[in-house]
Amino acid sequence: MQGQALACGCPVLASTNTGGEDLFTDGVEGFIVPVRDVEALTEKMQLLADDPALQARMSEAALRR
């Protein structure tokens, strides 16, 4: 699913136990958060929601990846 999200230009939010570190770079095409850390996940989702420019940069990076 993470690869499909990247291919569609979606910034990816993944936990550390999903293999995301092997697929994309944290802070470039999306974010990797600690497993079961609801606060970290919420923070990253809010960051993307509040910053359309960040979302656009990550989307472009996801498509390039």
GROMACS .gro file of N, CA and C in nm:
model
  195
    1MET      N    1   0.080  -0.120   0.000
    1MET     CA    2   0.000   0.000   0.000
    1MET      C    3   0.085   0.127   0.000
    2GLN      N    4   0.198   0.125   0.069
    2GLN     CA    5   0.282   0.244   0.074
    2GLN      C    6   0.334   0.278  -0.065
    3GLY      N    7   0.374   0.178  -0.141
    3GLY     CA    8   0.422   0.200  -0.277
    3GLY      C    9   0.314   0.256  -0.365
    4GLN      N   10   0.192   0.209  -0.349
    4GLN     CA   11   0.080   0.260  -0.427
    4GLN      C   12   0.052   0.406  -0.392
    5ALA      N   13   0.061   0.439  -0.265
    5ALA     CA   14   0.039   0.577  -0.222
    5ALA      C   15   0.145   0.669  -0.285
    6LEU      N   16   0.271   0.625  -0.281
    6LEU     CA   17   0.378   0.704  -0.343
    6LEU      C   18   0.353   0.723  -0.492
    7ALA      N   19   0.313   0.615  -0.559
    7ALA     CA   20   0.289   0.621  -0.703
    7ALA      C   21   0.175   0.716  -0.739
    8CYS      N   22   0.084   0.736  -0.645
    8CYS     CA   23  -0.028   0.828  -0.667
    8CYS      C   24   0.005   0.970  -0.622
    9GLY      N   25   0.125   0.990  -0.567
    9GLY     CA   26   0.165   1.123  -0.522
    9GLY      C   27   0.113   1.160  -0.385
   10CYS      N   28   0.082   1.062  -0.305
   10CYS     CA   29   0.034   1.088  -0.169
   10CYS      C   30   0.150   1.079  -0.070
   11PRO      N   31   0.168   1.179   0.014
   11PRO     CA   32   0.265   1.165   0.122
   11PRO      C   33   0.225   1.046   0.209
   12VAL      N   34   0.322   0.967   0.250
   12VAL     CA   35   0.294   0.845   0.325
   12VAL      C   36   0.318   0.867   0.474
   13LEU      N   37   0.227   0.817   0.555
   13LEU     CA   38   0.244   0.813   0.700
   13LEU      C   39   0.252   0.666   0.738
   14ALA      N   40   0.363   0.625   0.795
   14ALA     CA   41   0.384   0.486   0.830
   14ALA      C   42   0.450   0.474   0.966
   15SER      N   43   0.427   0.360   1.030
   15SER     CA   44   0.496   0.336   1.157
   15SER      C   45   0.627   0.263   1.130
   16THR      N   46   0.710   0.259   1.232
   16THR     CA   47   0.845   0.204   1.218
   16THR      C   48   0.846   0.055   1.189
   17ASN      N   49   0.740  -0.017   1.215
   17ASN     CA   50   0.741  -0.162   1.194
   17ASN      C   51   0.680  -0.204   1.060
   18THR      N   52   0.666  -0.112   0.966
   18THR     CA   53   0.602  -0.144   0.838
   18THR      C   54   0.701  -0.156   0.722
   19GLY      N   55   0.828  -0.130   0.747
   19GLY     CA   56   0.927  -0.135   0.639
   19GLY      C   57   0.934  -0.006   0.559
   20GLY      N   58   0.867   0.096   0.606
   20GLY     CA   59   0.866   0.223   0.535
   20GLY      C   60   1.004   0.283   0.517
   21GLU      N   61   1.094   0.258   0.612
   21GLU     CA   62   1.230   0.312   0.603
   21GLU      C   63   1.302   0.262   0.478
   22ASP      N   64   1.263   0.145   0.430
   22ASP     CA   65   1.325   0.089   0.309
   22ASP      C   66   1.262   0.142   0.181
   23LEU      N   67   1.146   0.206   0.193
   23LEU     CA   68   1.072   0.249   0.075
   23LEU      C   69   1.079   0.399   0.050
   24PHE      N   70   1.080   0.477   0.157
   24PHE     CA   71   1.083   0.622   0.141
   24PHE      C   72   1.161   0.686   0.254
   25THR      N   73   1.196   0.813   0.235
   25THR     CA   74   1.276   0.887   0.331
   25THR      C   75   1.186   0.970   0.423
   26ASP      N   76   1.203   0.950   0.552
   26ASP     CA   77   1.126   1.025   0.651
   26ASP      C   78   1.149   1.175   0.632
   27GLY      N   79   1.040   1.250   0.622
   27GLY     CA   80   1.048   1.394   0.606
   27GLY      C   81   1.061   1.440   0.463
   28VAL      N   82   1.073   1.347   0.368
   28VAL     CA   83   1.084   1.383   0.226
   28VAL      C   84   0.958   1.344   0.151
   29GLU      N   85   0.926   1.214   0.148
   29GLU     CA   86   0.805   1.168   0.080
   29GLU      C   87   0.691   1.139   0.176
   30GLY      N   88   0.718   1.156   0.302
   30GLY     CA   89   0.619   1.129   0.405
   30GLY      C   90   0.685   1.126   0.541
   31PHE      N   91   0.618   1.063   0.636
   31PHE     CA   92   0.670   1.057   0.772
   31PHE      C   93   0.664   0.915   0.826
   32ILE      N   94   0.764   0.880   0.903
   32ILE     CA   95   0.768   0.754   0.975
   32ILE      C   96   0.758   0.787   1.124
   33VAL      N   97   0.661   0.726   1.189
   33VAL     CA   98   0.637   0.754   1.331
   33VAL      C   99   0.655   0.625   1.411
   34PRO      N  100   0.684   0.638   1.540
   34PRO     CA  101   0.698   0.518   1.624
   34PRO      C  102   0.566   0.439   1.627
   35VAL      N  103   0.578   0.308   1.634
   35VAL     CA  104   0.460   0.221   1.639
   35VAL      C  105   0.377   0.253   1.763
   36ARG      N  106   0.247   0.257   1.745
   36ARG     CA  107   0.148   0.283   1.851
   36ARG      C  108   0.161   0.420   1.916
   37ASP      N  109   0.224   0.515   1.848
   37ASP     CA  110   0.238   0.651   1.902
   37ASP      C  111   0.132   0.740   1.838
   38VAL      N  112   0.015   0.740   1.899
   38VAL     CA  113  -0.098   0.815   1.845
   38VAL      C  114  -0.067   0.964   1.837
   39GLU      N  115   0.002   1.016   1.936
   39GLU     CA  116   0.035   1.159   1.937
   39GLU      C  117   0.125   1.196   1.820
   40ALA      N  118   0.225   1.113   1.791
   40ALA     CA  119   0.316   1.141   1.679
   40ALA      C  120   0.241   1.135   1.547
   41LEU      N  121   0.154   1.037   1.532
   41LEU     CA  122   0.077   1.023   1.409
   41LEU      C  123  -0.017   1.143   1.391
   42THR      N  124  -0.083   1.181   1.499
   42THR     CA  125  -0.173   1.296   1.495
   42THR      C  126  -0.096   1.424   1.459
   43GLU      N  127   0.021   1.440   1.516
   43GLU     CA  128   0.104   1.558   1.490
   43GLU      C  129   0.140   1.566   1.341
   44LYS      N  130   0.180   1.455   1.282
   44LYS     CA  131   0.220   1.455   1.141
   44LYS      C  132   0.101   1.478   1.048
   45MET      N  133  -0.014   1.419   1.082
   45MET     CA  134  -0.134   1.443   1.001
   45MET      C  135  -0.174   1.590   1.008
   46GLN      N  136  -0.168   1.649   1.127
   46GLN     CA  137  -0.204   1.790   1.142
   46GLN      C  138  -0.106   1.879   1.069
   47LEU      N  139   0.023   1.844   1.074
   47LEU     CA  140   0.125   1.919   1.004
   47LEU      C  141   0.095   1.925   0.854
   48LEU      N  142   0.060   1.810   0.795
   48LEU     CA  143   0.026   1.807   0.653
   48LEU      C  144  -0.102   1.885   0.624
   49ALA      N  145  -0.200   1.874   0.712
   49ALA     CA  146  -0.326   1.945   0.693
   49ALA      C  147  -0.308   2.096   0.701
   50ASP      N  148  -0.217   2.141   0.787
   50ASP     CA  149  -0.197   2.284   0.809
   50ASP      C  150  -0.100   2.348   0.711
   51ASP      N  151  -0.024   2.269   0.637
   51ASP     CA  152   0.081   2.323   0.551
   51ASP      C  153   0.068   2.269   0.408
   52PRO      N  154  -0.015   2.334   0.326
   52PRO     CA  155  -0.034   2.287   0.189
   52PRO      C  156   0.096   2.285   0.107
   53ALA      N  157   0.188   2.374   0.137
   53ALA     CA  158   0.315   2.376   0.063
   53ALA      C  159   0.397   2.251   0.097
   54LEU      N  160   0.398   2.209   0.223
   54LEU     CA  161   0.467   2.087   0.262
   54LEU      C  162   0.401   1.967   0.195
   55GLN      N  163   0.271   1.965   0.195
   55GLN     CA  164   0.198   1.855   0.132
   55GLN      C  165   0.232   1.848  -0.017
   56ALA      N  166   0.240   1.962  -0.083
   56ALA     CA  167   0.274   1.965  -0.226
   56ALA      C  168   0.416   1.916  -0.250
   57ARG      N  169   0.511   1.960  -0.167
   57ARG     CA  170   0.651   1.916  -0.181
   57ARG      C  171   0.663   1.765  -0.162
   58MET      N  172   0.596   1.714  -0.061
   58MET     CA  173   0.602   1.570  -0.036
   58MET      C  174   0.533   1.492  -0.147
   59SER      N  175   0.425   1.547  -0.199
   59SER     CA  176   0.355   1.482  -0.310
   59SER      C  177   0.446   1.474  -0.433
   60GLU      N  178   0.513   1.583  -0.466
   60GLU     CA  179   0.605   1.583  -0.579
   60GLU      C  180   0.719   1.485  -0.557
   61ALA      N  181   0.772   1.482  -0.435
   61ALA     CA  182   0.880   1.390  -0.403
   61ALA      C  183   0.833   1.245  -0.412
   62ALA      N  184   0.710   1.220  -0.369
   62ALA     CA  185   0.654   1.084  -0.377
   62ALA      C  186   0.644   1.038  -0.522
   63LEU      N  187   0.599   1.127  -0.610
   63LEU     CA  188   0.588   1.092  -0.752
   63LEU      C  189   0.727   1.068  -0.813
   64ARG      N  190   0.825   1.148  -0.773
   64ARG     CA  191   0.961   1.127  -0.824
   64ARG      C  192   1.019   0.994  -0.777
   65ARG      N  193   0.986   0.956  -0.654
   65ARG     CA  194   1.040   0.833  -0.595
   65ARG      C  195   0.993   0.714  -0.676
   0.00000   0.00000   0.00000
